[in-house]
Coordinates of C-alpha atoms and ligand atoms in Angstrom, one line a residue:
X26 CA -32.7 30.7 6.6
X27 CA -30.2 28.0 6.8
X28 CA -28.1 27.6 10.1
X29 CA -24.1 27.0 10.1
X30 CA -21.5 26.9 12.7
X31 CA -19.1 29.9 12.7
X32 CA -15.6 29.8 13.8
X33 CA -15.3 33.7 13.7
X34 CA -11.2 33.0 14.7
X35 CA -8.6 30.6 16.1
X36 CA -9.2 30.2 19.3
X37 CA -11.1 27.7 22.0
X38 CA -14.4 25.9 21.5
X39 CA -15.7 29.0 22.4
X40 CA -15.5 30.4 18.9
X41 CA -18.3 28.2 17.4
X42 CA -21.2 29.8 17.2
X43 CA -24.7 29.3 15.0
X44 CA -25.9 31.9 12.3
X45 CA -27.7 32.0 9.9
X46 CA -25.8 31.2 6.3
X47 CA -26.2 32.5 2.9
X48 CA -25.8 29.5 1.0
X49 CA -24.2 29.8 -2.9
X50 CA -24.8 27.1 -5.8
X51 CA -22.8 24.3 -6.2
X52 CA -19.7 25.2 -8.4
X53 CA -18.0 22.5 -11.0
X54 CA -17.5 19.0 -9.9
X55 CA -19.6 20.3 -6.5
X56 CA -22.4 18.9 -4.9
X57 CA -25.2 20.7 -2.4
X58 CA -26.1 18.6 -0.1
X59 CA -28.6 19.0 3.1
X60 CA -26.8 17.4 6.0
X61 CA -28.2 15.0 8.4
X62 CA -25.3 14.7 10.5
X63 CA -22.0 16.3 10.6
X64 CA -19.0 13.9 11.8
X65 CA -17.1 15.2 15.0
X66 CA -13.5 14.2 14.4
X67 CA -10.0 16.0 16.0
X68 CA -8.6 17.4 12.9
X69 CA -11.4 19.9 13.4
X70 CA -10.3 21.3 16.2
X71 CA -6.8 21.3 15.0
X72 CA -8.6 23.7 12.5
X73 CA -10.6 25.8 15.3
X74 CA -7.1 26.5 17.4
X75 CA -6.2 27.5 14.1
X76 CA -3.9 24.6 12.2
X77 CA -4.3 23.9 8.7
X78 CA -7.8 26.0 8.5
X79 CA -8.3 28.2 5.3
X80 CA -9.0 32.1 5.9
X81 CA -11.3 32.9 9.1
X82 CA -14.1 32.8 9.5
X83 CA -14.9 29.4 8.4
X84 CA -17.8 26.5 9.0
X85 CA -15.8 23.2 9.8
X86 CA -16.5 20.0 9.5
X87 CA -14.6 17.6 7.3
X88 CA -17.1 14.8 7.3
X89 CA -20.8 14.3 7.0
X90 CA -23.9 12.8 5.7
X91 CA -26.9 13.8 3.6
X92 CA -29.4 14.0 0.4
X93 CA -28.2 16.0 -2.4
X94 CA -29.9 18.9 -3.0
X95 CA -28.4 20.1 -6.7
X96 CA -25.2 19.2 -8.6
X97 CA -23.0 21.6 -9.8
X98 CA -22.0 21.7 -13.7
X99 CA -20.0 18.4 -14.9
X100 CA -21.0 16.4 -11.8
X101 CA -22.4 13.1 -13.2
X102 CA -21.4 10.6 -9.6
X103 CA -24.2 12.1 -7.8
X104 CA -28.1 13.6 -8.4
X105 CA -30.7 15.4 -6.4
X106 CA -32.0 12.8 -4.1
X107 CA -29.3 10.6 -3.3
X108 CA -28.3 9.7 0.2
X109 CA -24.4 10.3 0.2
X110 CA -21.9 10.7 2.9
X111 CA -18.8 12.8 2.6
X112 CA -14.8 12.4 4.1
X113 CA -11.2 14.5 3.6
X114 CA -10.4 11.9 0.6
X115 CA -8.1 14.7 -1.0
X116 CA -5.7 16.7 0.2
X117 CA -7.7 20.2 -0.6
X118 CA -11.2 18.7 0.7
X119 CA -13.8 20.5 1.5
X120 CA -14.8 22.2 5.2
X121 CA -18.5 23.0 6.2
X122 CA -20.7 20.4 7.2
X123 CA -21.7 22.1 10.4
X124 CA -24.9 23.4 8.4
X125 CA -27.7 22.4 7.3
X126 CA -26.8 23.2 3.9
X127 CA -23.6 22.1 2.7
X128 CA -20.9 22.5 -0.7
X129 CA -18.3 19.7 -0.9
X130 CA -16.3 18.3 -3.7
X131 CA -18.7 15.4 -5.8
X132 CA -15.7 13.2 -5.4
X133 CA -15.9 13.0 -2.0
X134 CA -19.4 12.4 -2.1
X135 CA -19.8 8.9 -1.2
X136 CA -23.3 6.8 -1.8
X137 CA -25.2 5.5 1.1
X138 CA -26.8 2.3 1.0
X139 CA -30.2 1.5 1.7
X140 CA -29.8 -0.5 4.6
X141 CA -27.1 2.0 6.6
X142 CA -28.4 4.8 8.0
X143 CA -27.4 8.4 7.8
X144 CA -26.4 8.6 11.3
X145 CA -24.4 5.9 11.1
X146 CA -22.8 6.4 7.6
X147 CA -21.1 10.2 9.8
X148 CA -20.4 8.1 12.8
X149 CA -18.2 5.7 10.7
X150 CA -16.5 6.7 7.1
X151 CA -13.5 9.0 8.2
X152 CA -12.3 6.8 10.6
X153 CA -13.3 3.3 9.0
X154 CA -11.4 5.2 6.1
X155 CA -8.6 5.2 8.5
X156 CA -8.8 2.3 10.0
X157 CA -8.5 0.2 6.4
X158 CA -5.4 1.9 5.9
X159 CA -3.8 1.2 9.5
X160 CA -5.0 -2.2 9.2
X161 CA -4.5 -3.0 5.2
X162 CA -1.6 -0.8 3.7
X163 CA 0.7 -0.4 6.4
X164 CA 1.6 -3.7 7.7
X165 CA 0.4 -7.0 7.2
X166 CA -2.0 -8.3 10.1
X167 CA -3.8 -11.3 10.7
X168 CA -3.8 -14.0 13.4
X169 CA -0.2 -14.4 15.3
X170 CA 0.2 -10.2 14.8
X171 CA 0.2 -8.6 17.6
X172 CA -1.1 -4.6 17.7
X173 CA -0.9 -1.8 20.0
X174 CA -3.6 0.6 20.0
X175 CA -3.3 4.3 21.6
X176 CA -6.7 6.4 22.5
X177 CA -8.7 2.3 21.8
X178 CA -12.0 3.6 23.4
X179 CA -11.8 7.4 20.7
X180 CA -13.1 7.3 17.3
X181 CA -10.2 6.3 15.0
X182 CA -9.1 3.6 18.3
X183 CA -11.8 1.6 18.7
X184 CA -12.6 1.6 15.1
X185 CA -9.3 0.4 14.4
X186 CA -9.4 -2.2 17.8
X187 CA -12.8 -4.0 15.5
X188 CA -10.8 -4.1 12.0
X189 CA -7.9 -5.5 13.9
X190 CA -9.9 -8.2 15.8
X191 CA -12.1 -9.0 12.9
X192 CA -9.1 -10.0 11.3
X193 CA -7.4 -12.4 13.9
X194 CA -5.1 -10.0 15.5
X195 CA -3.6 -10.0 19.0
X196 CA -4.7 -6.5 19.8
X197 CA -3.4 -4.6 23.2
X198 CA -5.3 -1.4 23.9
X199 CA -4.4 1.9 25.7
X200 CA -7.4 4.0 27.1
X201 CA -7.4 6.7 30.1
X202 CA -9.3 5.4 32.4
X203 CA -11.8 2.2 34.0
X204 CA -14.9 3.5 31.5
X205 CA -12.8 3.7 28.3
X206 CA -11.2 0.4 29.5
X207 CA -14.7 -1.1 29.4
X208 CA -15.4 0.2 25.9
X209 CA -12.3 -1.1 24.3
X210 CA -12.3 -5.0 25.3
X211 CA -15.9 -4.6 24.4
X212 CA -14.5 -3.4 20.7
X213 CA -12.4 -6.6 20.5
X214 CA -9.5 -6.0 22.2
X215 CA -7.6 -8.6 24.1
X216 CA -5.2 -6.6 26.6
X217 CA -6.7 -3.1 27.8
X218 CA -3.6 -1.1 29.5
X219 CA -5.0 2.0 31.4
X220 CA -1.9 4.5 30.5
X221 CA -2.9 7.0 32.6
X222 CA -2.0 5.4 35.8
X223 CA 0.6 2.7 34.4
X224 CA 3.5 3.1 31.7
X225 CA 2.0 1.2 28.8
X226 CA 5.4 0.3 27.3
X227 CA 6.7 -1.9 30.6
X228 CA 2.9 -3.7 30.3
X229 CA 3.7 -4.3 26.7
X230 CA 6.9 -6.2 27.5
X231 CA 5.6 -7.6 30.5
X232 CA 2.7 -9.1 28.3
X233 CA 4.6 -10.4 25.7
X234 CA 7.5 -11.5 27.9
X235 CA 10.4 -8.9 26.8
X236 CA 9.2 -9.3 23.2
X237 CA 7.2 -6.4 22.3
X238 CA 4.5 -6.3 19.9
X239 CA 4.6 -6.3 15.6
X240 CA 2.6 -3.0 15.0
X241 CA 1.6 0.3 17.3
X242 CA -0.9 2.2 16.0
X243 CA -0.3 5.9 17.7
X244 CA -2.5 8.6 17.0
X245 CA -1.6 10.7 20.1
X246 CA 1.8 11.7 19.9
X247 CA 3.1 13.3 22.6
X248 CA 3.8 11.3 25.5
X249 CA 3.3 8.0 23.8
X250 CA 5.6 7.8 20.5
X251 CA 9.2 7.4 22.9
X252 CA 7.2 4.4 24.5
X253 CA 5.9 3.1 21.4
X254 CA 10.0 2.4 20.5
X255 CA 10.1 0.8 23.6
X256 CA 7.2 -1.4 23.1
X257 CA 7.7 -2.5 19.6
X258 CA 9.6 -6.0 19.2
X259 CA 12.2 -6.3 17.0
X260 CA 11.8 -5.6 12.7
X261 CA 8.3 -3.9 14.2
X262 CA 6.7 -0.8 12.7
X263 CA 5.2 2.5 14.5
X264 CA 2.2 4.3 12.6
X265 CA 2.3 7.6 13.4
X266 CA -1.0 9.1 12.3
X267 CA -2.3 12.1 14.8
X268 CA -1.4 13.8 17.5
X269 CA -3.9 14.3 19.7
X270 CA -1.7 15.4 22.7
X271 CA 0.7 16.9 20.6
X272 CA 3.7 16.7 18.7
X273 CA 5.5 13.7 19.0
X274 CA 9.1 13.5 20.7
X275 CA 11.8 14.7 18.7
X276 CA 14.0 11.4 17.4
X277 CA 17.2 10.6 15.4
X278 CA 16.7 7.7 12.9
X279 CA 19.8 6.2 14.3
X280 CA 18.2 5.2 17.4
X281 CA 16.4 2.4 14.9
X282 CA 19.5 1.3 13.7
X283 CA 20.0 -1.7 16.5
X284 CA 16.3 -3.3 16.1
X285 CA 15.4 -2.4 13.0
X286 CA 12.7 -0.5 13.6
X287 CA 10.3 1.0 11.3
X288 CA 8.3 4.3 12.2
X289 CA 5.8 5.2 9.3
X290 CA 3.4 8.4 9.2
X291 CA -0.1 7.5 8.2
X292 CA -2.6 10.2 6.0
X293 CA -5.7 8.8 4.9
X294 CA -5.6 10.7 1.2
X295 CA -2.7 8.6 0.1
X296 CA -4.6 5.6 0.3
X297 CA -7.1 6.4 -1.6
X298 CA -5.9 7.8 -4.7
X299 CA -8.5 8.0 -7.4
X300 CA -12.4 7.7 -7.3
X301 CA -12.8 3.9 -7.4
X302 CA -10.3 3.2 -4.6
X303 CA -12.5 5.4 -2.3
X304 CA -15.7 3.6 -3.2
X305 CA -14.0 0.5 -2.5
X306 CA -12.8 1.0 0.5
X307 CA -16.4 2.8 1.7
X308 CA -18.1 -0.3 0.7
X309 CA -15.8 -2.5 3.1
X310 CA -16.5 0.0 5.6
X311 CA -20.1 -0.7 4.6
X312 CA -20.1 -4.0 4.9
X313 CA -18.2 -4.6 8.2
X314 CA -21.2 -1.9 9.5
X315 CA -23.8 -4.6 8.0
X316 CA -21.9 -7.6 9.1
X317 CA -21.6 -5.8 12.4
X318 CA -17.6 -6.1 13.1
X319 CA -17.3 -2.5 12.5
X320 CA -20.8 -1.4 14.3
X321 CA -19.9 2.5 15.4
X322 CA -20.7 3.7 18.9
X323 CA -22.4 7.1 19.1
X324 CA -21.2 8.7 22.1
X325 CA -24.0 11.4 21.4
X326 CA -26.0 12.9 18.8
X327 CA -25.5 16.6 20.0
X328 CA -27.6 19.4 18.3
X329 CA -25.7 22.0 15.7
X330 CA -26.1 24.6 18.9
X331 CA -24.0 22.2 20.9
X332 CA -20.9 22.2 18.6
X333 CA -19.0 24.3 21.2
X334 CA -19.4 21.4 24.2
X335 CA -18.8 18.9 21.1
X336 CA -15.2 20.5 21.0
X337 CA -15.2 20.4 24.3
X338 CA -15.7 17.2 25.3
X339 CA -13.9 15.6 22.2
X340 CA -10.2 18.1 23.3
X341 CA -11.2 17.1 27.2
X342 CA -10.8 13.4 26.8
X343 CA -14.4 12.9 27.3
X344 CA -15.8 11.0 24.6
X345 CA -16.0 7.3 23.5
X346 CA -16.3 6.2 20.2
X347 CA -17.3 8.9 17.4
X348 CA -19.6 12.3 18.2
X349 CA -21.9 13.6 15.5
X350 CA -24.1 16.9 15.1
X351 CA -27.5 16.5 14.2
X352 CA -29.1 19.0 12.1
X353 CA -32.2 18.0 11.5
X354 CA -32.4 16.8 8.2
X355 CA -32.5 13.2 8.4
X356 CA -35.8 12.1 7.2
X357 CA -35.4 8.5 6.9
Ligands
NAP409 N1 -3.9 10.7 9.5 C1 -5.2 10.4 9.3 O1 -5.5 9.9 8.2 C2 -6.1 10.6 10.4 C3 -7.5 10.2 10.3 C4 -8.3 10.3 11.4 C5 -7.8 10.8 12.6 N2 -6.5 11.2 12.7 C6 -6.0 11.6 14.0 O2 -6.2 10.6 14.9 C7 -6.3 11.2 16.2 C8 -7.7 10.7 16.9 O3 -8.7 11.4 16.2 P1 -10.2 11.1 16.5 O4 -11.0 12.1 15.8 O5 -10.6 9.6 16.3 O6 -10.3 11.4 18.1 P2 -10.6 10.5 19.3 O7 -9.6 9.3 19.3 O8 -12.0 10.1 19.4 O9 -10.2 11.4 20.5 C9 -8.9 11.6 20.9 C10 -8.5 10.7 22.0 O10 -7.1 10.9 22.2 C11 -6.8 10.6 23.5 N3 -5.9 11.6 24.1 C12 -4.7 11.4 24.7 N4 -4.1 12.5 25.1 C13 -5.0 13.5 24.8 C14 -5.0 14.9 24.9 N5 -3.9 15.6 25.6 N6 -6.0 15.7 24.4 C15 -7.0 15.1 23.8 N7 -7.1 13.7 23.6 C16 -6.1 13.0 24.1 C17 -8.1 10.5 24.4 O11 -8.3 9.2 24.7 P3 -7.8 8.6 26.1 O12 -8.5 9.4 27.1 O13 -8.2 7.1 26.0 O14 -6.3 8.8 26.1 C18 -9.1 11.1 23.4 O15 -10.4 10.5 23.6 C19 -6.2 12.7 16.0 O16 -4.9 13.0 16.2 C20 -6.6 12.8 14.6 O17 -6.1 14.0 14.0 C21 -5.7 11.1 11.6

């Protein structure tokens, strides 16, 4: 009998537990896919405390990787066989892949290539899906640019840190703590500011001599976004695109007004807005994994029985780079 996660109700890691799964047949324009690897990320504990999850109980995991078991009716992108990894590309994607068996949309179903592995392919999609937004479509970067990054040794963070360094920019880096410090000027990044013992927006000026820097990427939120309209020069922009501490400090768009300030909210499914725009940006992701800019770090590889201490480690700050569940079905 196949094995899936339960979150029987909102509440702490706790709630995950494994059972055994009934398992139904792929629907129209679905996929079946037996997972290899289910992709860690925040927005599913967001869903475990209970934000933004469908009905419980419910299996989460909004990204994964896999061979296709059977194809619903009308599904002609994907056949039984096929290595494919999965991401929230739509707004109403789907949630499961902490199983061995899972049922997601065929158009998020993304092929795998030969020469990147299944592990890999859930370490890196959702946030090199992210990243190409932050770093392509929300302001232009290249040498000269200077970027702060929040959370630089997390998942999205450091993914973002490579794209941004691969591409010439100056790119200053918040982390809590010496270890995470470490892992984000190994990503690329030229500044590393601990913000857990110093207030990253005097570094920033300090830095860059009362300037400030072009771009801050923030996907923490609270406690960072009043510092990120300190740190950002003049005519700069502030991504907004989590909140991994927490909602954001309230603000008036008036307080813009004297330096032109931009602050922009970032979502991955509106840059990505039909099928061939989300197998072009995959196959950049791709290739920066095959050129090695973009190489993902693991933190672990923990098994589906460990998706409790997943949460927990991932909401407790203890993680670098991404976290994936193995379940066992990566032949390769
Ligand atoms: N909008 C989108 O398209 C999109 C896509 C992907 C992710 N996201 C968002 O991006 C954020 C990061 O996601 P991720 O999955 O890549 O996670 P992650 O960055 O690997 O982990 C979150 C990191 O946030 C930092 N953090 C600061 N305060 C925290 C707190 N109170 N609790 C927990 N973490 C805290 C920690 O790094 P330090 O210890 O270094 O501070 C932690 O390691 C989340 O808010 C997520 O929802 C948004």
């Amino acid at each position: 009998m196949p094995r899936a996660v339960i979150a029987a109700e909102a509440g702490d890691a706790s709630v995950l537990r494994v059972r055994e799964a009934e398992v139904r047949e792929p629907g129209v324009g679905e996929v079946l896919v037996r997972t290899a690897y289910a992709g860690v990320n925040f927005a599913d504990v967001f869903m475990r405390r209970g934000l933004g999850a469908g009905p419980f109980p419910f299996t989460p995991g909004v990204e994964g990787s896999g061979v296709v078991e059977a194809v619903g009716p009308g599904v002609d992108t994907a056949a039984p066989g096929d290595r494919v990894a999965w991401a929230p590309v739509r707004a109403a994607s789907s949630v499961g892949s902490y199983a061995d068996l899972a049922v997601i949309g065929a158009e998020q179903a993304v092929p795998v290539p030969d020469d990147v592995s299944l592990r890999t392919a859930a370490a890196v999609l959702l946030q090199g899906l992210t990243a190409h937004y932050l770093v392509h479509d929300q302001h232009p970067v290249g040498p000269g640019v200077t970027v702060l990054v929040h959370a630089a040794a997390g998942g999205t963070g450091r993914t973002a840190v490579r794209w941004l360094h691969h591409l010439g920019a100056t790119v200053f880096a918040t982390v809590g703590g010496a270890a995470k410090a470490a892992v984000a000027a190994e990503a690329g990044a030229d500044h590393v500011i601990d913000y857990t013992r110093t207030d990253f927006a005097d570094e920033v000026l300090r830095l860059t001599g009362g300037r400030g820097v072009d771009y801050v990427v923030d996907g923490v939120g609270a406690g960072t976004f009043r510092g990120d309209l300190r740190a950002v020069a003049d005519r700069g922009r502030v991504c907004v695109f989590g909140q991994a501490a927490g909602l954001p400090e309230a603000f008036s768009p008036m307080e813009l007004i004297p330096r032109s300030i931009t602050v922009s909210g970032g979502y991955m499914t509106n840059f990505l807005r039909d099928r061939a725009e989300v197998l072009g940006t995959a196959d950049r992701v791709w290739s920066g994994v095959r050129e090695g800019w973009l190489a993902p770090l693991v933190h672990a590889a923990l098994p589906l029985e460990e998706a409790a201490e997943a949460h927990r480690l991932l909401e407790n700050r203890e993680t670098v780079g991404k976290l994936v569940l193995a379940t066992g079905g990566d032949a390769s």
